Short mmCIF file of C-alpha atoms in Angstrom, two decimals:
data_model
loop_
_atom_site.label_atom_id
_atom_site.label_comp_id
_atom_site.label_asym_id
_atom_site.label_seq_id
_atom_site.Cartn_x
_atom_site.Cartn_y
_atom_site.Cartn_z
CA MET A 1 -23.22 95.14 4.96
CA GLY A 2 -25.15 94.10 2.12
CA ALA A 3 -27.34 96.45 -0.33
CA ALA A 4 -30.77 95.38 1.70
CA ALA A 5 -28.91 96.56 5.28
CA ALA A 6 -27.82 99.36 3.60
CA ALA A 7 -31.21 100.66 2.33
CA GLY A 8 -32.74 100.05 6.04
CA ALA A 9 -29.68 101.70 7.41
CA THR A 10 -31.45 104.75 5.41
CA GLY A 11 -33.67 105.66 7.93
CA GLY A 12 -36.87 107.61 6.73
CA ALA A 13 -35.04 109.94 4.74
CA ALA A 14 -37.04 111.31 2.04
CA LEU A 15 -35.47 109.57 -1.08
CA ASN A 16 -35.67 109.61 -5.11
CA VAL A 17 -36.62 106.05 -6.15
CA ASN A 18 -38.56 106.81 -9.08
CA PRO A 19 -37.12 105.64 -12.15
CA ILE A 20 -36.13 108.10 -14.95
CA ARG A 21 -38.81 108.48 -17.07
CA ASN A 22 -38.15 107.48 -20.72
CA PRO A 23 -34.73 106.35 -20.80
CA ASN A 24 -34.58 105.75 -24.44
CA GLN A 25 -34.34 109.82 -24.64
CA ALA A 26 -31.44 111.03 -26.40
CA ASN A 27 -29.21 113.71 -24.28
CA LEU A 28 -31.18 113.30 -21.69
CA ASP A 29 -28.69 114.26 -18.71
CA PHE A 30 -29.13 112.26 -15.15
CA ASN A 31 -27.02 112.50 -11.55
CA ILE A 32 -28.86 109.78 -10.09
CA PRO A 33 -27.03 106.50 -8.77
CA GLY A 34 -30.08 104.49 -9.59
CA ASP A 35 -31.17 105.46 -13.33
CA HIS A 36 -27.20 104.61 -13.63
CA HIS A 37 -27.73 100.97 -12.35
CA ASP A 38 -30.80 100.84 -14.22
CA LEU A 39 -29.55 102.11 -17.34
CA LEU A 40 -26.22 100.15 -17.72
CA HIS A 41 -27.76 96.54 -15.66
CA HIS A 42 -31.36 97.04 -17.36
CA ASN A 43 -32.74 92.79 -16.36
CA GLN A 44 -30.08 92.36 -14.07
CA VAL A 45 -29.49 88.62 -14.10
CA GLY A 46 -26.19 88.48 -11.79
CA THR A 47 -24.52 90.11 -9.11
CA VAL A 48 -23.22 93.83 -9.36
CA ILE A 49 -20.96 94.92 -7.07
CA VAL A 50 -20.08 98.39 -5.26
CA TRP A 51 -16.86 99.44 -3.58
CA GLU A 52 -17.01 102.73 -0.88
CA SER A 53 -13.28 103.35 -1.46
CA GLN A 54 -13.11 106.65 0.99
CA ALA A 55 -15.92 107.09 3.86
CA ALA A 56 -16.93 103.18 4.92
CA LYS A 57 -14.42 101.58 2.73
CA ALA A 58 -17.13 99.04 2.27
CA TRP A 59 -18.06 96.53 -0.65
CA HIS A 60 -21.19 95.82 -1.18
CA LYS A 61 -23.34 93.26 -3.36
CA ILE A 62 -27.08 94.17 -5.53
CA GLU A 63 -28.50 90.76 -6.02
CA PRO A 64 -30.48 89.90 -9.20
CA GLY A 65 -33.02 88.95 -7.34
CA GLN A 66 -33.23 91.98 -5.19
CA ALA A 67 -36.68 94.71 -5.38
CA PRO A 68 -36.10 97.46 -7.75
CA ALA A 69 -37.31 100.10 -5.11
CA GLU A 70 -34.86 98.60 -2.75
CA THR A 71 -31.48 98.53 -5.09
CA ARG A 72 -32.69 102.38 -5.90
CA VAL A 73 -33.09 103.35 -1.80
CA PHE A 74 -28.95 101.96 -1.20
CA LEU A 75 -27.78 103.37 -4.18
CA GLU A 76 -29.52 107.30 -3.63
CA GLY A 77 -27.95 106.53 -0.11
CA LEU A 78 -24.55 106.80 -1.74
CA SER A 79 -25.52 110.33 -3.60
CA GLY A 80 -22.55 112.57 -2.49
CA LEU A 81 -20.39 110.66 -1.35
CA ASN A 82 -16.48 110.66 -2.29
CA ASP A 83 -14.96 107.51 -5.21
CA THR A 84 -17.75 105.45 -5.31
CA TYR A 85 -17.69 102.66 -8.11
CA PHE A 86 -19.73 100.09 -9.26
CA THR A 87 -18.73 96.77 -11.41
CA VAL A 88 -19.45 97.20 -15.30
CA ASN A 89 -20.53 94.07 -16.03
CA GLU A 90 -22.34 91.47 -13.51
CA PHE A 91 -21.12 87.98 -11.99
CA LYS A 92 -21.76 85.26 -9.60
CA GLY A 93 -21.15 86.42 -5.91
CA TRP A 94 -17.75 88.09 -6.63
CA HIS A 95 -15.97 89.84 -9.26
CA LEU A 96 -13.26 87.18 -11.00
CA GLN A 97 -13.23 86.54 -14.11
CA ARG A 98 -13.97 82.98 -13.55
CA LEU A 99 -16.95 83.98 -11.93
CA LEU A 100 -18.42 85.75 -14.67
CA LYS A 101 -22.36 86.02 -15.40
CA SER A 102 -23.36 88.69 -17.93
CA LEU A 103 -21.38 91.28 -20.26
CA ARG A 104 -23.35 94.99 -19.82
CA ALA A 105 -21.44 97.06 -21.77
CA CYS A 106 -18.50 97.92 -23.25
CA PHE A 107 -16.37 100.89 -21.95
CA VAL A 108 -13.62 103.41 -22.40
CA ASP A 109 -12.36 105.50 -19.96
CA ILE A 110 -10.81 108.77 -21.21
CA ASP A 111 -8.36 110.58 -18.68
CA LEU A 112 -7.98 114.22 -19.17
CA GLY A 113 -6.27 114.43 -15.85
CA ARG A 114 -9.79 117.90 -15.94
CA ALA A 115 -12.96 117.83 -15.85
CA ALA A 116 -14.29 117.18 -19.28
CA THR A 117 -16.63 119.40 -21.15
CA ARG A 118 -19.41 118.74 -23.68
CA TYR A 119 -16.98 119.60 -26.26
CA ASP A 120 -14.48 117.05 -25.09
CA LEU A 121 -17.35 114.36 -25.65
CA ASP A 122 -18.23 116.31 -29.37
CA GLU A 123 -13.83 115.81 -30.10
CA ALA A 124 -14.28 111.84 -28.94
CA ILE A 125 -16.89 111.15 -31.29
CA GLU A 126 -15.57 112.57 -33.54
CA ARG A 127 -12.53 111.07 -33.46
CA LEU A 128 -14.20 107.67 -33.54
CA HIS A 129 -16.34 108.42 -37.07
CA GLU A 130 -13.22 109.69 -38.63
CA LYS A 131 -11.95 106.27 -37.82
CA ALA A 132 -15.67 104.47 -38.83
CA MET A 133 -16.53 103.32 -34.69
CA PRO A 134 -19.96 103.50 -33.08
CA ALA A 135 -20.62 106.33 -30.84
CA PRO A 136 -21.18 106.16 -27.31
CA ASN A 137 -24.64 105.53 -26.01
CA MET A 138 -23.73 106.41 -23.04
CA VAL A 139 -21.15 108.89 -21.24
CA VAL A 140 -20.29 109.26 -17.53
CA PHE A 141 -18.48 112.83 -16.91
CA SER A 142 -15.58 111.13 -13.91
CA GLY A 143 -14.83 114.38 -12.84
CA ARG A 144 -10.55 114.02 -14.58
CA GLY A 145 -12.14 112.52 -17.87
CA LEU A 146 -14.86 110.62 -19.60
CA HIS A 147 -16.37 107.18 -19.33
CA LEU A 148 -17.62 105.99 -22.75
CA TYR A 149 -20.27 102.64 -22.48
CA TRP A 150 -21.20 101.00 -25.30
CA ILE A 151 -24.37 99.30 -23.42
CA LEU A 152 -24.98 95.60 -24.03
CA LYS A 153 -28.19 93.51 -24.10
CA HIS A 154 -27.39 90.80 -21.71
CA THR A 155 -25.01 89.13 -22.92
CA PRO A 156 -23.10 85.55 -21.59
CA ALA A 157 -19.78 84.69 -20.70
CA LEU A 158 -19.26 82.66 -23.16
CA VAL A 159 -18.52 85.44 -25.50
CA LEU A 160 -15.62 87.04 -23.37
CA PRO A 161 -12.80 86.44 -25.67
CA VAL A 162 -14.60 88.39 -28.48
CA TRP A 163 -16.13 91.03 -25.89
CA GLN A 164 -12.18 92.03 -25.07
CA ALA A 165 -11.27 91.85 -28.51
CA VAL A 166 -14.02 94.67 -29.36
CA GLU A 167 -12.69 96.60 -26.50
CA GLY A 168 -9.00 96.62 -27.09
CA ALA A 169 -10.11 97.85 -30.64
CA LEU A 170 -12.22 100.56 -28.96
CA ILE A 171 -9.63 101.80 -26.65
CA LYS A 172 -6.79 101.62 -29.60
CA ALA A 173 -9.34 104.20 -31.24
CA LEU A 174 -9.08 106.97 -28.97
CA ALA A 175 -5.27 106.30 -28.28
CA ASP A 176 -4.86 109.98 -29.39
CA PHE A 177 -7.19 111.11 -27.30
CA HIS A 178 -5.72 109.67 -23.88
CA SER A 179 -8.11 106.55 -23.69
CA ASP A 180 -6.22 104.37 -20.34
CA SER A 181 -5.19 101.16 -22.23
CA LYS A 182 -4.92 99.37 -18.90
CA ALA A 183 -8.81 99.62 -18.21
CA ARG A 184 -9.75 96.92 -20.24
CA ASP A 185 -10.68 93.97 -18.55
CA CYS A 186 -14.35 92.45 -17.85
CA THR A 187 -13.97 93.02 -13.56
CA ARG A 188 -13.50 96.93 -13.99
CA LEU A 189 -15.30 99.53 -11.31
CA LEU A 190 -16.22 102.66 -12.66
CA ARG A 191 -17.92 105.77 -11.00
CA LEU A 192 -21.33 105.48 -10.13
CA VAL A 193 -22.89 108.34 -11.26
CA GLY A 194 -24.55 110.80 -8.66
CA THR A 195 -20.78 110.65 -6.47
CA LYS A 196 -17.86 112.84 -6.32
CA ASN A 197 -14.24 112.38 -7.33
CA SER A 198 -12.17 113.17 -4.30
CA LYS A 199 -9.24 114.70 -6.84
CA THR A 200 -11.14 117.57 -8.30
CA GLY A 201 -14.03 117.80 -5.98
CA GLY A 202 -15.78 117.45 -9.16
CA GLY A 203 -19.26 115.55 -9.38
CA VAL A 204 -19.88 112.45 -11.14
CA ARG A 205 -23.17 112.99 -14.08
CA GLY A 206 -23.90 111.16 -16.07
CA LEU A 207 -25.86 111.92 -20.31
CA VAL A 208 -27.64 109.42 -22.75
CA LEU A 209 -26.57 110.12 -26.01
CA ASP A 210 -28.95 106.88 -27.12
CA GLY A 211 -30.56 104.62 -24.57
CA GLN A 212 -30.83 101.96 -26.95
CA PRO A 213 -28.62 98.33 -25.58
CA TRP A 214 -26.61 96.99 -28.28
CA ASN A 215 -27.02 93.41 -29.08
CA PHE A 216 -23.55 92.45 -29.23
CA HIS A 217 -23.03 90.71 -32.18
CA GLN A 218 -24.24 94.08 -34.27
CA LEU A 219 -21.56 95.98 -31.80
CA THR A 220 -19.01 93.85 -32.88
CA ASP A 221 -19.68 93.76 -36.72
CA GLU A 222 -19.74 97.47 -36.07
CA VAL A 223 -16.51 97.18 -34.69
CA LEU A 224 -14.13 94.74 -35.53
CA GLY A 225 -15.45 94.17 -39.16
CA HIS A 226 -18.44 92.62 -41.26
CA ARG A 227 -18.53 89.19 -41.04
CA PRO A 228 -18.64 87.85 -44.73
CA GLU A 229 -22.28 86.08 -45.90
CA ARG A 230 -22.82 82.28 -45.26
CA PRO A 231 -20.88 80.53 -48.23
CA VAL A 232 -24.51 78.64 -49.90
CA ARG A 233 -21.46 75.93 -50.80
CA GLN A 234 -20.36 73.19 -47.93
CA VAL A 235 -17.17 73.52 -47.43
CA ARG A 236 -14.53 70.56 -46.84
CA SER A 237 -12.53 71.24 -44.00
CA PHE A 238 -12.43 72.91 -40.47
CA GLU A 239 -9.87 75.54 -41.50
CA ALA A 240 -10.99 76.79 -44.79
CA ALA A 241 -14.38 77.04 -42.26
CA GLN A 242 -12.73 79.51 -40.11
CA VAL A 243 -12.54 81.47 -42.77
CA LYS A 244 -15.87 80.93 -44.23
CA ARG A 245 -17.74 81.62 -41.14
CA GLY A 246 -16.21 84.92 -41.17
CA ILE A 247 -14.37 84.57 -37.44
CA HIS A 248 -12.80 88.04 -36.91
CA PRO A 249 -9.16 87.04 -36.41
CA ARG A 250 -8.15 89.90 -33.19
CA ALA A 251 -10.61 88.06 -30.96
CA THR A 252 -9.09 84.19 -32.05
CA ASN A 253 -5.97 84.49 -29.66
CA PHE A 254 -8.52 85.76 -27.15
CA ARG A 255 -10.72 82.58 -27.23
CA ARG A 256 -7.55 80.37 -27.34
CA TRP A 257 -6.23 81.76 -24.46
CA HIS A 258 -9.74 81.68 -22.24
CA LEU A 259 -9.79 77.78 -23.53
CA VAL A 260 -6.23 77.00 -22.13
CA LEU A 261 -8.17 78.81 -19.11
CA SER A 262 -10.32 76.76 -19.11
CA ASP A 263 -8.30 73.48 -18.90
CA LEU A 264 -6.25 74.52 -15.95
CA HIS A 265 -9.85 74.86 -14.03
CA GLN A 266 -10.83 71.42 -15.48
CA ILE A 267 -6.98 70.12 -14.60
CA GLY A 268 -7.62 71.62 -10.86
CA ARG A 269 -11.37 69.86 -10.15
CA HIS A 270 -9.86 67.23 -10.74
CA HIS A 271 -7.39 66.92 -8.18
CA GLY A 272 -8.94 68.45 -5.72
CA GLN A 273 -5.28 70.07 -5.25
CA ILE A 274 -2.32 70.81 -7.19
CA PRO A 275 0.39 68.65 -5.88
CA GLU A 276 3.25 70.75 -4.84
CA GLY A 277 6.24 70.07 -7.68
CA PHE A 278 3.58 71.63 -10.33
CA ARG A 279 2.33 74.56 -8.41
CA ASN A 280 4.22 77.25 -9.77
CA GLU A 281 4.12 75.55 -13.12
CA PHE A 282 0.27 75.75 -13.13
CA LEU A 283 -0.24 79.27 -11.60
CA PHE A 284 2.17 80.79 -13.93
CA LEU A 285 0.51 79.35 -16.55
CA GLY A 286 -2.54 80.64 -15.96
CA SER A 287 -1.01 84.04 -15.89
CA VAL A 288 0.22 83.70 -19.13
CA ALA A 289 -3.35 82.51 -20.29
CA LEU A 290 -4.78 85.27 -17.97
CA SER A 291 -2.31 88.44 -19.64
CA TRP A 292 -4.21 87.90 -22.93
CA PHE A 293 -7.90 88.73 -21.78
CA ALA A 294 -7.38 91.02 -18.26
CA SER A 295 -5.81 93.99 -17.46
CA PRO A 296 -1.85 93.17 -16.29
CA GLU A 297 -3.63 95.14 -12.52
CA SER A 298 -6.42 92.14 -12.38
CA ILE A 299 -3.55 89.03 -13.02
CA ALA A 300 -2.54 88.46 -9.71
CA ASP A 301 -5.46 88.95 -8.07
CA GLU A 302 -6.94 86.00 -10.22
CA VAL A 303 -4.01 84.14 -9.93
CA ILE A 304 -4.57 84.14 -5.71
CA ASP A 305 -7.40 83.50 -6.37
CA LEU A 306 -6.71 79.84 -8.87
CA ALA A 307 -4.25 80.04 -5.84
CA LYS A 308 -6.85 79.71 -3.45
CA LEU A 309 -9.02 76.90 -4.75
CA TYR A 310 -5.89 74.26 -6.05
CA CYS A 311 -2.80 75.35 -3.91
CA ARG A 312 -4.10 75.67 -0.76
CA GLY A 313 -1.83 76.52 1.54
CA LEU A 314 0.58 78.24 -1.22
CA PRO A 315 1.65 81.72 0.24
CA GLU A 316 0.14 85.00 -1.29
CA ALA A 317 3.29 86.10 -2.42
CA GLU A 318 4.28 82.92 -4.70
CA ALA A 319 1.35 82.80 -6.18
CA GLU A 320 2.18 86.08 -6.84
CA ALA A 321 5.86 85.92 -7.12
CA ALA A 322 4.22 82.87 -10.25
CA ALA A 323 2.35 85.96 -12.43
CA SER A 324 5.32 88.35 -11.79
CA GLN A 325 6.72 87.60 -15.52
CA SER A 326 3.18 87.51 -17.23
CA ILE A 327 2.13 90.96 -15.71
CA ALA A 328 5.42 92.46 -17.03
CA ARG A 329 4.95 91.33 -20.24
CA ALA A 330 0.89 91.84 -20.50
CA LYS A 331 2.23 96.00 -19.73
CA LYS A 332 4.45 95.45 -21.96
CA SER A 333 1.72 94.56 -24.68
CA ILE A 334 -0.61 97.15 -23.35
CA GLY A 335 1.99 100.36 -24.20
CA GLY A 336 2.73 98.91 -27.69
CA GLU A 337 5.99 97.44 -27.17
CA LYS A 338 7.19 94.66 -29.34
CA GLU A 339 10.30 92.19 -29.09
CA MET A 340 12.27 90.17 -31.91
CA TRP A 341 11.81 86.33 -32.02
CA GLN A 342 13.01 84.66 -35.10
CA GLY A 343 13.46 87.93 -36.59
CA GLU A 344 9.89 89.04 -36.69
CA SER A 345 8.29 91.36 -34.92
CA LYS A 346 5.83 90.08 -31.73
CA ASP A 347 3.95 90.59 -28.01
CA PRO A 348 6.36 90.45 -25.81
CA ARG A 349 3.11 88.46 -24.08
CA TYR A 350 4.56 84.42 -23.22
CA PHE A 351 2.63 82.47 -26.28
CA PHE A 352 3.74 78.78 -25.74
CA LYS A 353 2.28 75.84 -28.50
CA ARG A 354 -0.08 73.06 -27.86
CA GLU A 355 2.31 71.02 -27.63
CA THR A 356 4.37 72.84 -25.31
CA LEU A 357 1.59 73.22 -22.92
CA TRP A 358 1.18 69.64 -23.20
CA GLU A 359 5.05 69.04 -22.30
CA ARG A 360 4.67 71.24 -19.02
CA LEU A 361 1.37 69.97 -17.92
CA GLU A 362 1.32 66.45 -18.78
CA PRO A 363 1.50 64.50 -15.94
CA LEU A 364 -1.24 66.73 -13.83
CA ALA A 365 -3.46 66.86 -17.89
CA ALA A 366 -3.18 62.99 -18.34
CA PRO A 367 -6.09 61.86 -16.11
CA VAL A 368 -8.39 64.10 -17.99
CA VAL A 369 -7.35 64.62 -21.55
CA ARG A 370 -10.65 63.23 -23.19
CA SER A 371 -12.70 66.51 -21.67
CA LEU A 372 -9.54 69.09 -22.51
CA ARG A 373 -9.59 71.43 -25.39
CA ALA A 374 -6.35 73.41 -25.55
CA ILE A 375 -3.97 71.85 -23.38
CA ILE A 376 -3.60 68.05 -25.09
CA PRO A 377 -1.27 65.82 -27.45
CA ASP A 378 -1.09 65.73 -31.34
CA GLY A 379 -2.92 62.68 -31.15
CA VAL A 380 -5.88 63.98 -29.09
CA ALA A 381 -6.07 66.71 -31.54
CA ALA A 382 -6.05 65.59 -34.64
CA GLU A 383 -8.88 63.22 -32.53
CA HIS A 384 -10.69 66.24 -32.50
CA LYS A 385 -10.47 67.81 -36.01
CA ARG A 386 -11.36 64.53 -37.22
CA GLU A 387 -14.77 64.59 -34.83
CA CYS A 388 -15.32 68.20 -35.13
CA ASP A 389 -15.00 67.50 -39.16
CA LYS A 390 -17.60 64.78 -39.17
CA ALA A 391 -19.58 66.58 -36.97
CA ARG A 392 -19.64 69.93 -39.24
CA TRP A 393 -20.10 68.44 -42.62
CA ASP A 394 -20.90 64.42 -42.02
CA ASP A 395 -23.51 65.30 -39.53
CA GLU A 396 -26.05 62.62 -38.47
CA ASN A 397 -30.15 64.34 -37.82
CA THR A 398 -31.14 63.61 -33.92
CA GLY A 399 -34.75 63.48 -34.87
CA LYS A 400 -35.23 66.15 -32.74
CA GLY A 401 -34.57 68.85 -35.54
CA TYR A 402 -31.08 69.91 -35.07
CA ARG A 403 -27.92 67.39 -36.59
CA VAL A 404 -25.20 66.23 -33.87
CA GLY A 405 -23.19 68.40 -34.10
CA ASN A 406 -24.82 71.29 -33.08
CA ALA A 407 -26.09 69.53 -30.00
CA GLU A 408 -24.14 72.34 -28.02
CA LYS A 409 -25.47 75.69 -29.60
CA VAL A 410 -28.68 74.17 -28.94
CA ALA A 411 -27.96 73.41 -25.31
CA GLN A 412 -26.78 77.07 -25.28
CA ALA A 413 -29.56 78.37 -26.92
CA GLN A 414 -31.70 76.97 -24.30
CA SER A 415 -29.31 77.58 -21.52
CA TRP A 416 -29.43 81.97 -22.94
CA ARG A 417 -33.62 81.61 -23.26
CA ALA A 418 -34.15 80.84 -19.67
CA ASP A 419 -32.01 83.87 -18.85
CA GLY A 420 -34.40 85.85 -20.80
CA MET A 421 -32.62 86.74 -23.60
CA THR A 422 -34.75 86.80 -26.72
CA GLN A 423 -34.91 84.53 -30.02
CA ARG A 424 -33.56 87.50 -32.00
CA GLU A 425 -30.43 87.97 -29.21
CA ILE A 426 -29.86 84.10 -28.99
CA ALA A 427 -29.58 83.95 -33.05
CA GLY A 428 -27.33 86.76 -33.34
CA ASN A 429 -24.30 85.28 -30.94
CA LEU A 430 -24.87 82.22 -32.30
CA GLY A 431 -24.71 83.25 -35.85
CA VAL A 432 -27.64 81.15 -37.27
CA SER A 433 -31.14 82.71 -38.15
CA GLN A 434 -34.01 83.77 -36.03
CA ARG A 435 -36.46 80.55 -37.21
CA THR A 436 -33.09 78.23 -37.07
CA ILE A 437 -33.67 79.28 -33.02
CA SER A 438 -37.35 79.29 -33.34
CA THR A 439 -36.17 75.07 -34.15
CA TRP A 440 -34.17 74.43 -31.47
CA LEU A 441 -35.55 75.80 -28.96
CA GLY A 442 -39.01 73.36 -29.53
CA ALA A 443 -36.97 70.47 -29.51
#
């Protein structure tokens, strides 16, 4: 049943559909489901998924075009129910990583095994302070602990690899305070304020510490460290440019494996269906990529979805089997385990070189190699590097207010602007000045 249908089912009951008056007010308690939605999904641009796990055992969707009053009436109808959750982020129809539309918060799930108090929150904030981490701007008392939120302004899915790095750093900062290392995926659902935790019988309530959402660029700098100032002098190699541009090292692996998964989708779309004999390899490598930026619990569902798209007819059990080793290694990684490789301590997750990925998938990848970014042979990699260097350092002007090498960024800026992002937010995400964005948007 959708949100609209659920709203109609409430009949003429008197419901609180008025939002909190001043969401920017500090230390503001709230226990109304609609307030939780409005604080987290302000200016909603994608689908929010709601899960009633106990009563109706039903899934609902709140769509971005839905009238605010209708949404609040629907959510008010869930007040008092046991074990009801909703997605932290927004999607294109369903909560799968490939359908991610907008990142709306970073979060940490602290499991104390009991009802949390304000003293527990103070302790969590103090530990964050000790590790030079920013305090959350909203907290939910979940009935067995705390859900800490760093609410974001609308942040496009493009930055997911960096988001995952920020998420991991926040969880690690509270590892000695019972943070759940498994709760780190962008598809996560957390408890909805105004409902109940059936394990303790306690109500789920919220507290606004600072209702002003973060700009993702600023939160990244606060958590991962400030990026160095842009050099005045031009650099002449891509490798040097990576250092000069201040790319956060913790985001590099996430970005790389995100590109691998994107290439797999590109290969799948080209073939329509992956031929038998390649399916296990295709799904296995998909699970390897996912293990670097998805939680172990969500990898199986994501791989099953990959199989439904490009390996129709393959039993779900076989898809799960293809992902099993990647899931096991991802669990070891989250648990802090290391493996020795050639005398060095390494992350236990699979890490295949670009050349190895190409060797394993060459027959499938060859027809679309020019459109791939990560699963490519040496020759194409060298060609991409030459093109990239030329675009960056020997750029020609388009005559439209930007250089050829910035064409992709210009297109992205225009897309984000159409989604409602401000010029300042776009500038922060792309790492350029607001004046540059103004020029690009007028191009």
